[in-house]
Coordinates of C-alpha atoms and ligand atoms in Angstrom, one line a residue:
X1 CA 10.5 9.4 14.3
X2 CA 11.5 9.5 11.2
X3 CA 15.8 11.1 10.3
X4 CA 16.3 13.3 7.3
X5 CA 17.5 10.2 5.2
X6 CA 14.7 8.1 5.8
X7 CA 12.4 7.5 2.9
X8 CA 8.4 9.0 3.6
X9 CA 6.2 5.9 3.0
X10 CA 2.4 7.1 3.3
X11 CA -0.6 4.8 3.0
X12 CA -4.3 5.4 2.0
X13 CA -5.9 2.2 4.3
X14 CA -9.6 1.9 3.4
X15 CA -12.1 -0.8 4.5
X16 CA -14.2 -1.6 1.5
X17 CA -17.3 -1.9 3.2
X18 CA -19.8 -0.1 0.8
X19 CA -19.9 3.8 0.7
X20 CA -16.8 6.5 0.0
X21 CA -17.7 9.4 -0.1
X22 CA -15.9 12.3 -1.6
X23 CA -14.6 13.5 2.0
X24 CA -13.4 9.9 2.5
X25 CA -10.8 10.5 -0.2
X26 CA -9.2 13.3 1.3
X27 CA -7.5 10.6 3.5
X28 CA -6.0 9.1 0.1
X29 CA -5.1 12.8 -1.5
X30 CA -3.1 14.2 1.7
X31 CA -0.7 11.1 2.1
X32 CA -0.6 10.8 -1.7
X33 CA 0.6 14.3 -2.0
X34 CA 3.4 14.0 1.2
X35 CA 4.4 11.2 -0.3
X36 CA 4.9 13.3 -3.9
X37 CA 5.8 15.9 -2.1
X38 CA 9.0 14.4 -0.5
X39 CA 9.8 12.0 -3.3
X40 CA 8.8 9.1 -0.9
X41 CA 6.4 6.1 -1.5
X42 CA 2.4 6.1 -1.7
X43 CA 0.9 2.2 -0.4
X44 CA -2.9 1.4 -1.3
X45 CA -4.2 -1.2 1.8
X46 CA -7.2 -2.8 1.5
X47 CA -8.7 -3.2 5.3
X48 CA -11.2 -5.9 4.8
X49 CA -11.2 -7.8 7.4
X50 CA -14.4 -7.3 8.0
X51 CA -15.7 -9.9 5.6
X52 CA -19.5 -9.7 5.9
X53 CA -19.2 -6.1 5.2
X54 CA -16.2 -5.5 2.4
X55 CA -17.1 -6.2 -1.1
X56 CA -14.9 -6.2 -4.3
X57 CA -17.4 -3.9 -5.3
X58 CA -16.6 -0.8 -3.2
X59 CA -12.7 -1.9 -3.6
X60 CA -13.0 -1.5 -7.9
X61 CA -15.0 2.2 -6.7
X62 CA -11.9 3.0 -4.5
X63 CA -9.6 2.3 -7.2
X64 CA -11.0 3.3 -10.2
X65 CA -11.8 6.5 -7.9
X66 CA -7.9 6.9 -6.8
X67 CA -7.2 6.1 -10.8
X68 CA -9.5 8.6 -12.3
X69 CA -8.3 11.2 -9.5
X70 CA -4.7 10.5 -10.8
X71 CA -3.4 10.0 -7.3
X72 CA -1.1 6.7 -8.7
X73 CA 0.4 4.3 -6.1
X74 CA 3.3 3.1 -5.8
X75 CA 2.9 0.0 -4.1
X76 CA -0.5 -2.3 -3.3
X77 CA -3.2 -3.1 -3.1
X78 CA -2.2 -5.2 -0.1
X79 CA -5.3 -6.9 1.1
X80 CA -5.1 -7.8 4.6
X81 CA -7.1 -10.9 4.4
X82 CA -4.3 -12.0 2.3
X83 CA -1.9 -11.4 5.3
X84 CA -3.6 -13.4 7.8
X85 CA -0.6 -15.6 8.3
X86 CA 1.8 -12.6 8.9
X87 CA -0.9 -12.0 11.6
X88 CA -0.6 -15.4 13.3
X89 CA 2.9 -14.9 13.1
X90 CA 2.9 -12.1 15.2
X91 CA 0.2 -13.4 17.5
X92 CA 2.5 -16.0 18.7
X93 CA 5.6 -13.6 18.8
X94 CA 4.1 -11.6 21.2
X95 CA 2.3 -14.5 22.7
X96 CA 5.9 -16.0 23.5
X97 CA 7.7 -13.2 24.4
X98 CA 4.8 -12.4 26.9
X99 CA 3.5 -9.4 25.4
X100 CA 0.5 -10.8 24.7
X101 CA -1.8 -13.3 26.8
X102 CA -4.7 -15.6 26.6
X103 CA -7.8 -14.6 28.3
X104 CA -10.6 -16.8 28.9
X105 CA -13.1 -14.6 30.1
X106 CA -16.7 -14.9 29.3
X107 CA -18.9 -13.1 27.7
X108 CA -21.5 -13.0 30.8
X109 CA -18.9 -12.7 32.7
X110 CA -17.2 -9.8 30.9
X111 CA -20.8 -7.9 30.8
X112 CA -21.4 -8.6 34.7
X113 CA -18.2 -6.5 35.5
X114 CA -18.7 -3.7 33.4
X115 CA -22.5 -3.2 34.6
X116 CA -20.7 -3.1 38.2
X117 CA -18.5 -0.9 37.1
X118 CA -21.2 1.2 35.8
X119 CA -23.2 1.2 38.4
X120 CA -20.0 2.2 40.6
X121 CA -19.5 5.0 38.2
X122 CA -16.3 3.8 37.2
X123 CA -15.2 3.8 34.0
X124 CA -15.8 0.4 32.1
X125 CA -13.1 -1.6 31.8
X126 CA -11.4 -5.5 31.3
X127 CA -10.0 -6.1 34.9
X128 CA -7.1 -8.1 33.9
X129 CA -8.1 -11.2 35.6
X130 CA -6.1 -13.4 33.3
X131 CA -3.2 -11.0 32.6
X132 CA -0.1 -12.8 34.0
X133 CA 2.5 -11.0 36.7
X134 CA 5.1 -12.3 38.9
X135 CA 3.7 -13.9 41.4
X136 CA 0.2 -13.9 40.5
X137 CA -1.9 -17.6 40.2
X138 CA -4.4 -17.0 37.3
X139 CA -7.3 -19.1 37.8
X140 CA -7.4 -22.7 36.3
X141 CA -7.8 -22.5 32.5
X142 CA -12.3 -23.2 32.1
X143 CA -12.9 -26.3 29.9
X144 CA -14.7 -26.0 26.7
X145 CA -13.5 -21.8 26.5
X146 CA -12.4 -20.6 23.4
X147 CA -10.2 -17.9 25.0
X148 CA -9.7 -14.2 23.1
X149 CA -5.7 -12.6 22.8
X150 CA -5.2 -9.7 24.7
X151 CA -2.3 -7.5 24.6
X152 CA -0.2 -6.5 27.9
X153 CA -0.8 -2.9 28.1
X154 CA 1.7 -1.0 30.2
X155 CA 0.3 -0.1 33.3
X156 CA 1.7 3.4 34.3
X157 CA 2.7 6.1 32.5
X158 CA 1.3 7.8 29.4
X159 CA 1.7 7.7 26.0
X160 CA 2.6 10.6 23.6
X161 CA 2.5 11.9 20.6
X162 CA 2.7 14.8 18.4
X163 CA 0.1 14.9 16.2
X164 CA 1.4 16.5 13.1
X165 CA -2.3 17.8 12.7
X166 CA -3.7 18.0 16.4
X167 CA -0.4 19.1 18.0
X168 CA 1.1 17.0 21.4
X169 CA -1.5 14.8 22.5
X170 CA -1.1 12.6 25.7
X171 CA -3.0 9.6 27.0
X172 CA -2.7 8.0 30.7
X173 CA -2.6 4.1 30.4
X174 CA -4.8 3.4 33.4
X175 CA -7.4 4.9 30.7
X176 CA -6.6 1.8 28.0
X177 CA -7.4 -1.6 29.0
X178 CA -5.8 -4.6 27.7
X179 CA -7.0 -4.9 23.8
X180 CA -8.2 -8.1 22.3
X181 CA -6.0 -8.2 19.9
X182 CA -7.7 -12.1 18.4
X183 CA -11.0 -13.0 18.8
X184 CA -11.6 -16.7 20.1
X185 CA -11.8 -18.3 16.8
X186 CA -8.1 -16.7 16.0
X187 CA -8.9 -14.0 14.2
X188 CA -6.5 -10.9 14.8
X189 CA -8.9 -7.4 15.3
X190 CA -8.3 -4.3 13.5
X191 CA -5.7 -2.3 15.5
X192 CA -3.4 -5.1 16.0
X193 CA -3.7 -6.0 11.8
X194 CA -3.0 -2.0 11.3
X195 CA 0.1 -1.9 13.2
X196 CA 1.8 -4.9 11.9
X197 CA 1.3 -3.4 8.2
X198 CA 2.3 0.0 9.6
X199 CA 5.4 -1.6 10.4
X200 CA 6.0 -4.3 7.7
X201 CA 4.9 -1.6 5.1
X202 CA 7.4 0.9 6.9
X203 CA 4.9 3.5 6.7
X204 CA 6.7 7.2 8.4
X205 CA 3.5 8.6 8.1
X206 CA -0.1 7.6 9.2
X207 CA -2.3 10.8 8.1
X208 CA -6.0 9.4 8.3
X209 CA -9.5 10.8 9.8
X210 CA -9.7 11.7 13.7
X211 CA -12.5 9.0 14.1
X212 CA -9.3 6.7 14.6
X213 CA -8.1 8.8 17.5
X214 CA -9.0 6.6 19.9
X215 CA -7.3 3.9 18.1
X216 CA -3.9 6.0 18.2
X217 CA -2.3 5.4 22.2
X218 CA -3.1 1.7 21.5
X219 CA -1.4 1.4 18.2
X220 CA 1.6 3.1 20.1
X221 CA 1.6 1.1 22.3
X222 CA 1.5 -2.6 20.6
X223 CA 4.5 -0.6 18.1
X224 CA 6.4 -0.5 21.5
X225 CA 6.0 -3.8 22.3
X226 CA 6.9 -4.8 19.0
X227 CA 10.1 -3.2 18.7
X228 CA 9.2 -1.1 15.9
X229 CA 9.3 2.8 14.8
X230 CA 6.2 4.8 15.8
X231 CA 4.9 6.5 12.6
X232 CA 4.5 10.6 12.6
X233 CA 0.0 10.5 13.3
X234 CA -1.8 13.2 11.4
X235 CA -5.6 13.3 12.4
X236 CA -7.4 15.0 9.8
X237 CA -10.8 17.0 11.0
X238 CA -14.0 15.3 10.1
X239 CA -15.7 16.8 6.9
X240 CA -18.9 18.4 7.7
X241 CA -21.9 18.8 5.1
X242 CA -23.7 22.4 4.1
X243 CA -25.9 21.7 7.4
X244 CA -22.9 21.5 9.5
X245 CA -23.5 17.5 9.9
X246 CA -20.7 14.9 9.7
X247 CA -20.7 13.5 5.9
X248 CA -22.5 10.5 5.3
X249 CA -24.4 8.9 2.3
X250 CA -27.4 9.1 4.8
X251 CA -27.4 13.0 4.4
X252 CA -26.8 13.1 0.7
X253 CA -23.1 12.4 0.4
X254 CA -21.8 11.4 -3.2
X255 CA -19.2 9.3 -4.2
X256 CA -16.5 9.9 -6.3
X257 CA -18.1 8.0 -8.8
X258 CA -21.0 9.6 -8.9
X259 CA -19.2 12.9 -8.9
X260 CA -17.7 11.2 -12.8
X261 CA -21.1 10.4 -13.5
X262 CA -22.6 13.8 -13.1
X263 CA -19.9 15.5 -15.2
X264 CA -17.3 16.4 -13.0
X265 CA -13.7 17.3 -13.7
X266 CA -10.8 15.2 -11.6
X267 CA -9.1 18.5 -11.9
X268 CA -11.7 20.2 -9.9
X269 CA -12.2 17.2 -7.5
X270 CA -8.8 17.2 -6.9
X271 CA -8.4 20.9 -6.2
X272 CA -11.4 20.9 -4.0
X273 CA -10.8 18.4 -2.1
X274 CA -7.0 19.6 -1.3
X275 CA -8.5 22.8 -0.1
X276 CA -11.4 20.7 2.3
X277 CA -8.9 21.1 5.2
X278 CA -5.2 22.6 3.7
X279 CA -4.3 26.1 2.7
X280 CA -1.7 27.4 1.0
X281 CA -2.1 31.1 1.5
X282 CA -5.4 32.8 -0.2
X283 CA -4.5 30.1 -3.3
X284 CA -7.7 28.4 -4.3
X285 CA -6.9 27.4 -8.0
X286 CA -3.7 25.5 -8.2
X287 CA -2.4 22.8 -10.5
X288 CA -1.5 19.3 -9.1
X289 CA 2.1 20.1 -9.8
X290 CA 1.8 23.2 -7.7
X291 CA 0.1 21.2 -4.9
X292 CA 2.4 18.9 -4.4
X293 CA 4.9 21.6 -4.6
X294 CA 3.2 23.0 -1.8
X295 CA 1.7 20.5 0.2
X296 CA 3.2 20.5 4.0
X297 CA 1.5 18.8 6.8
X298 CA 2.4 22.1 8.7
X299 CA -0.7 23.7 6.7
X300 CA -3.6 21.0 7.4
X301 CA -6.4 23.2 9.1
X302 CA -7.3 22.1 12.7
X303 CA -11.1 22.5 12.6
X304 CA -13.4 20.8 10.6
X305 CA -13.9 21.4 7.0
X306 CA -17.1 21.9 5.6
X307 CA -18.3 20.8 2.4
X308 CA -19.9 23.3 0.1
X309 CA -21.4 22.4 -3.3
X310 CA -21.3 25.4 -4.8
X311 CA -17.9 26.3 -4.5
X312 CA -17.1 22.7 -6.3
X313 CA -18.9 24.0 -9.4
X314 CA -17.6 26.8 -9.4
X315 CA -14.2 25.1 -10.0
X316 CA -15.7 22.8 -11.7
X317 CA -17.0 25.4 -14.4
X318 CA -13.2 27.0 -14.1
X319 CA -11.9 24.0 -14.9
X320 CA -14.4 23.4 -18.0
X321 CA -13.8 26.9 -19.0
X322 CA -10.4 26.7 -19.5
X323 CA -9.9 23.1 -20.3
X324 CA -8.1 22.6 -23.6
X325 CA -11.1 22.0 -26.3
X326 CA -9.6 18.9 -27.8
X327 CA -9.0 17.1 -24.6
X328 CA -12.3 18.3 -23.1
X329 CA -14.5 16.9 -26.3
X330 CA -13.1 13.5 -25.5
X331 CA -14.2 13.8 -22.3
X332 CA -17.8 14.9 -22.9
X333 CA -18.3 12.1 -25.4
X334 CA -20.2 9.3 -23.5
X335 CA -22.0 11.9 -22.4
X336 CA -22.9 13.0 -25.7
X337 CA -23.6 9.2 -26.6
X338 CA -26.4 9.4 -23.7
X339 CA -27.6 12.3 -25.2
X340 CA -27.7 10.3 -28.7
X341 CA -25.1 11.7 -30.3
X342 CA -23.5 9.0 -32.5
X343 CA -19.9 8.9 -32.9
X344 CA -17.6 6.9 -35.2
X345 CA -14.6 7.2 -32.7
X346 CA -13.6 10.3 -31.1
X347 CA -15.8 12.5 -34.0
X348 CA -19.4 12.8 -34.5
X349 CA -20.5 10.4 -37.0
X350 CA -22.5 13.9 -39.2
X351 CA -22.3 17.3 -38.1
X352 CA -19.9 19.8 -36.9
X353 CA -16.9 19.0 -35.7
X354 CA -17.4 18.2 -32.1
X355 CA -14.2 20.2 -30.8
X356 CA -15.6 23.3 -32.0
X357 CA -19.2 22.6 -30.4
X358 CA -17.1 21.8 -27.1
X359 CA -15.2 24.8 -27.7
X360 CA -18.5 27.3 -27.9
X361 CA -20.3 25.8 -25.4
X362 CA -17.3 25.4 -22.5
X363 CA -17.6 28.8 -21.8
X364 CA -20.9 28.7 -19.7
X365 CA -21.2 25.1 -18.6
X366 CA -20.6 23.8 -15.0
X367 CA -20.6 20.2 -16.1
X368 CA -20.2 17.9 -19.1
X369 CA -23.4 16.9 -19.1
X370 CA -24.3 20.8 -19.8
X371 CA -21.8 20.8 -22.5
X372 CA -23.2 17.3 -24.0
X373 CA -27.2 18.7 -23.7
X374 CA -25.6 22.0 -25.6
X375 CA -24.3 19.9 -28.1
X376 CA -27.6 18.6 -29.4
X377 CA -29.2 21.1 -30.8
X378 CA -25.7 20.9 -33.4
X379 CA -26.5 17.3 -34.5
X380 CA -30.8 17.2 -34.6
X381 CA -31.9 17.5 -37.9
X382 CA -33.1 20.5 -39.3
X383 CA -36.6 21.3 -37.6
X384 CA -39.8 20.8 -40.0
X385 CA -41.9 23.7 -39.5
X386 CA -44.7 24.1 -39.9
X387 CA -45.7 27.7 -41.8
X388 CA -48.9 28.0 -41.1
X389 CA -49.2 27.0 -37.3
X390 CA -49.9 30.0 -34.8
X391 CA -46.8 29.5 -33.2
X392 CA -44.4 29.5 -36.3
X393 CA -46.1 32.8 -36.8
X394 CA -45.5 34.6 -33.8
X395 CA -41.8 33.5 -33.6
X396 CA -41.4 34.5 -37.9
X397 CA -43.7 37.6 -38.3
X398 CA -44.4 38.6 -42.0
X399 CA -42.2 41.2 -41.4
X400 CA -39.0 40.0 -40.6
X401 CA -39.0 37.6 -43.5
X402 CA -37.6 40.1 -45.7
X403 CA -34.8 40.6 -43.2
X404 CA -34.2 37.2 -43.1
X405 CA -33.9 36.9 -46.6
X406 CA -31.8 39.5 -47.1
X407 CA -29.4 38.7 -44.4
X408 CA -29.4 35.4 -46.2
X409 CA -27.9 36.8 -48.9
X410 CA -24.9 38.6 -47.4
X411 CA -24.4 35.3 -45.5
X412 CA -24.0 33.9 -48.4
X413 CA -21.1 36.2 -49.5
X414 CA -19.4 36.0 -46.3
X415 CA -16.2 33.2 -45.2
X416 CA -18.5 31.5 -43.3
X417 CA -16.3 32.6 -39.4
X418 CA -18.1 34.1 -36.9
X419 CA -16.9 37.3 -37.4
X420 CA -17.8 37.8 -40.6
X421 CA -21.6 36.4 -39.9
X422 CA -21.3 39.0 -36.6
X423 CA -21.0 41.8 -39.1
X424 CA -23.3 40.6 -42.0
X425 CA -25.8 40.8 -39.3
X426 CA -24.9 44.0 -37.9
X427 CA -25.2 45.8 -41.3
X428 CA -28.4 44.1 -41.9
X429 CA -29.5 45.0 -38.5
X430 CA -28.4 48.6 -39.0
X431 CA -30.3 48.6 -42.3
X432 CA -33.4 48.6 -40.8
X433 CA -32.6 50.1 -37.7
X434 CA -33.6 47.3 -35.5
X435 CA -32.0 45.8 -32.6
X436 CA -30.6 42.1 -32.5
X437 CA -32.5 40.1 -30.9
X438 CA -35.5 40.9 -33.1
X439 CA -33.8 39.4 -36.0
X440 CA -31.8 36.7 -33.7
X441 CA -34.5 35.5 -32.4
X442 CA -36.3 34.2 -35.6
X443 CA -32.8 33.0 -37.1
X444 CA -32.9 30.6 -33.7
X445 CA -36.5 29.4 -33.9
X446 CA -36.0 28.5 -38.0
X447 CA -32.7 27.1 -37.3
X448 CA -33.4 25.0 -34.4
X449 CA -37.1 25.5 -33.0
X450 CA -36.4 27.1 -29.8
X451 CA -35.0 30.4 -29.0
X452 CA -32.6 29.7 -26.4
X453 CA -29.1 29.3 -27.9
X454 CA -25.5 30.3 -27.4
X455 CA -24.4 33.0 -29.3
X456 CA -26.2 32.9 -32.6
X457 CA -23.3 33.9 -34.9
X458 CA -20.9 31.5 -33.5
X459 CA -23.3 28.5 -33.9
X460 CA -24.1 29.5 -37.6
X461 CA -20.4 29.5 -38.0
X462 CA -19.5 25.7 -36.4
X463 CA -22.9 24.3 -38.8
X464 CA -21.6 25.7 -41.7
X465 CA -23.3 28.7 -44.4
X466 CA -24.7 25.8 -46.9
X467 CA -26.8 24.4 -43.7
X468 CA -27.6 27.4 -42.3
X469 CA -29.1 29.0 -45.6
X470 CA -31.2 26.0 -46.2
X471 CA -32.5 26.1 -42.8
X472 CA -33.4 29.4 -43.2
X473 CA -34.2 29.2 -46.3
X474 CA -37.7 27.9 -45.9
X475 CA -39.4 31.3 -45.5
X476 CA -37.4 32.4 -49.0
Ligands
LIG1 N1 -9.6 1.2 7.5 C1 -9.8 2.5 8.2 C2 -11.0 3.2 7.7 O1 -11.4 2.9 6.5 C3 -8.6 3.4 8.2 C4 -7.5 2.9 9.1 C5 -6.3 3.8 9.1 O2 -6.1 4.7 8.3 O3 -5.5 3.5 10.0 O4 -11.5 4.0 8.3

């Protein structure tokens, strides 16, 4: 356990092997935050040692992912498959020092006992047949056998440890057999390649998903053998989907990626996910700087989070909402470019100045895509109408054309803001004793051919009197 001078190292370890999910990432943004929190160190590990499986792929998604999320490390990525020597090394350590044994057990022969012990309703397990005592013959070494590692597990006794999410846990070691910690063609297997970077990386904190558990009492006990410091464990809940069903890209899970893609905020990732299974009182806006400030491993809930959609874009529109306009055009901009906006830069190649379009329509999106389909109906050209067709004329009556014109003219006399537009239209509107939307409604259609819009006066104000007047114009 770690003494009040040593220095918190945390580690985000995932294996690369295809999909991560937005839930997988809260096992990056807790240790990244301790880490913050206590002024210690944050190490990236790549686990892909599972070669037919891990792809450079999924390891550019993890850290573009951790980049755009702003959780920065401090050290890594450490791949382990570029450690495989430091592995050996070990191997024969603990081979040497009889920690560790050769074990030449078949397959077949492997199977055979456990089906016995199955059938005897015992609990399947390796029966040490090659683990060495005093005073024990092994049998005589088979020819031709390719024999696996397998690491002396004590015997007796049990091991312990408080779970800084999970509380005291306790394991007997007659239930832990003796692991294979290499595989016959000298490979070393997962646990044993976790602990010796645990303890080379001098990680004080292993906070990581409860699906690894299991994996704990064996780590602890290889650490012991080794010499080393046991970590402080943290065993996050699983996150659960809307149906109450572990996360998985099966049932519809999204990756961080596609999260970017679809519009989303790191600020209101970020937030989420720190609240998927932490608390800090009834907060459920908070800045980075305030999470950090407030992270404590004391506050990581106990059950299992669930995942709710809704709630994400709802911060997701909070976030938009009161994003700073400037920083939140740039942002929206390849999303405007899919939406064929054309850009010289960071502006719009014609049209209003994209800030203020971001700035109007910010107010009622959830995403930047919203913002970015908003957006067009600023840069199309001005529609061509035609006067005659049935359906210009039930949008324009005869009537309102003199109400158009007329508010035309004010317009005209007017700064141009969106105040002064707001009351040009009110006096006009009050004129003639009508109500809004019968006059705001045919301003919309002539303007831009549909009658769904943001607020009418503000839009008139960002595309500017000169266009506005020769868009209305046409029925003058
Ligand atoms: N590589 C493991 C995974 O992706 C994590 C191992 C650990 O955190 O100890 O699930």
């Amino acid at each position: 356990m770690e003494n009040s001078t040593t220095r918190i190292r945390t580690r985000f370890a995932p294996s690369p092997t295809g999909f991560i999910h937005l839930g997988n990432l809260r096992s990056a943004l807790y240790p990244w935050a301790f880490a913050r929190s206590k002024g210690g160190d944050f190490i990236l590990r790549i686990e892909d040692t599972d070669q037919e499986r891990s792809s450079q792929e999924a390891v550019d998604v993890i850290i573009e992912g951790l980049q755009w999320l702003g959780l920065d490390i401090d050290e890594g990525p450490f791949y382990q498959m570029q450690r495989l020597e430091r592995y050996q090394a070990t191997l024969k350590q603990m081979l040497d020092g009889g920690l560790a044994y050769y074990c030449y057990m078949s397959e077949e022969e492997l199977n055979a006992i456990r089906e016995q012990q199955i059938a005897n309703k015992e609990k399947p397990r390796y029966n040490g047949l090659w683990r060495p005592e005093i005073g024990k013959t092994l049998p005589p070494i088979p020819e031709g056998v390719k024999p696996v590692v397998r690491f002396k597990n004590p015997l007796d006794g049990n091991v312990v440890w408080k779970d800084a999410v999970k509380g005291v846990i306790s394991i007997s070691n007659e239930e832990l057999d003796d692991l294979v910690i290499a595989r016959p063609d000298g490979t070393p297997t997962y646990n044993f390649c976790v602990v010796v970077d645990d303890l080379d990386m001098k990680i004080t904190h292993v906070i990581r998903g409860d699906d690894h558990i299991n994996n704990t009492p064996r780590q602890i006990n290889i650490i012991h053998a080794l010499g080393g410091q046991v970590p402080v464990y943290g065993h996050l809940p699983t996150v659960l989907n809307e149906q109450g069903e572990k996360m998985s890209k099966r049932n519809g899970a999204m990756s961080v990626r596609d999260y970017q893609l679809a519009g989303y905020l790191p600020e209101a990732i970020l937030n989420y996910l720190a609240r998927l299974g932490w608390s800090h009182g009834d907060a459920e806006i908070f800045t980075k700087e305030q999470f950090i400030q407030w992270f404590d491993l004391d506050s990581l809930g106990k059950s299992p989070a669930q995942f709710s959609p809704e709630k994400l874009i709802w911060l997701n529109h909070h976030y938009i909402q009161h994003a700073d306009s400037g920083l939140l055009a740039e942002q929206t901009i390849p999303f405007a470019k899919q939406e064929g906006i054309v850009f010289d830069g960071n502006e719009v190649q014609a049209g209003p100045s994209f800030v203020k379009v971001v700035d109007l329509l910010k107010a009622r999106a959830n995403n930047l895509i919203e913002i970015a389909q908003g957006a067009k109906l600023f840069y199309m050209d001005a529609p061509k109408h035609d006067l005659q067709s049935a359906e210009f004329k039930s949008n324009v009556s005869e009537t309102i054309i003199p109400v158009i014109k007329e508010f035309t003219e004010k317009l005209q006399k007017t700064d141009g803001s969106k105040e002064a537009i707001a009351a040009a239209m009110k006096e006009v509107l009050t004129n003639h004793s009508m109500k809004m939307p019968v006059l705001a409604m045919p301003i919309r259609y002539l303007m831009f051919a549909t009658t769904q819009t943001p607020a009418i006066d503000a839009m008139m104000s960002i595309i500017g009197i000169e266009e506005v007047v020769k868009r209305l114009s046409v029925v003058a």
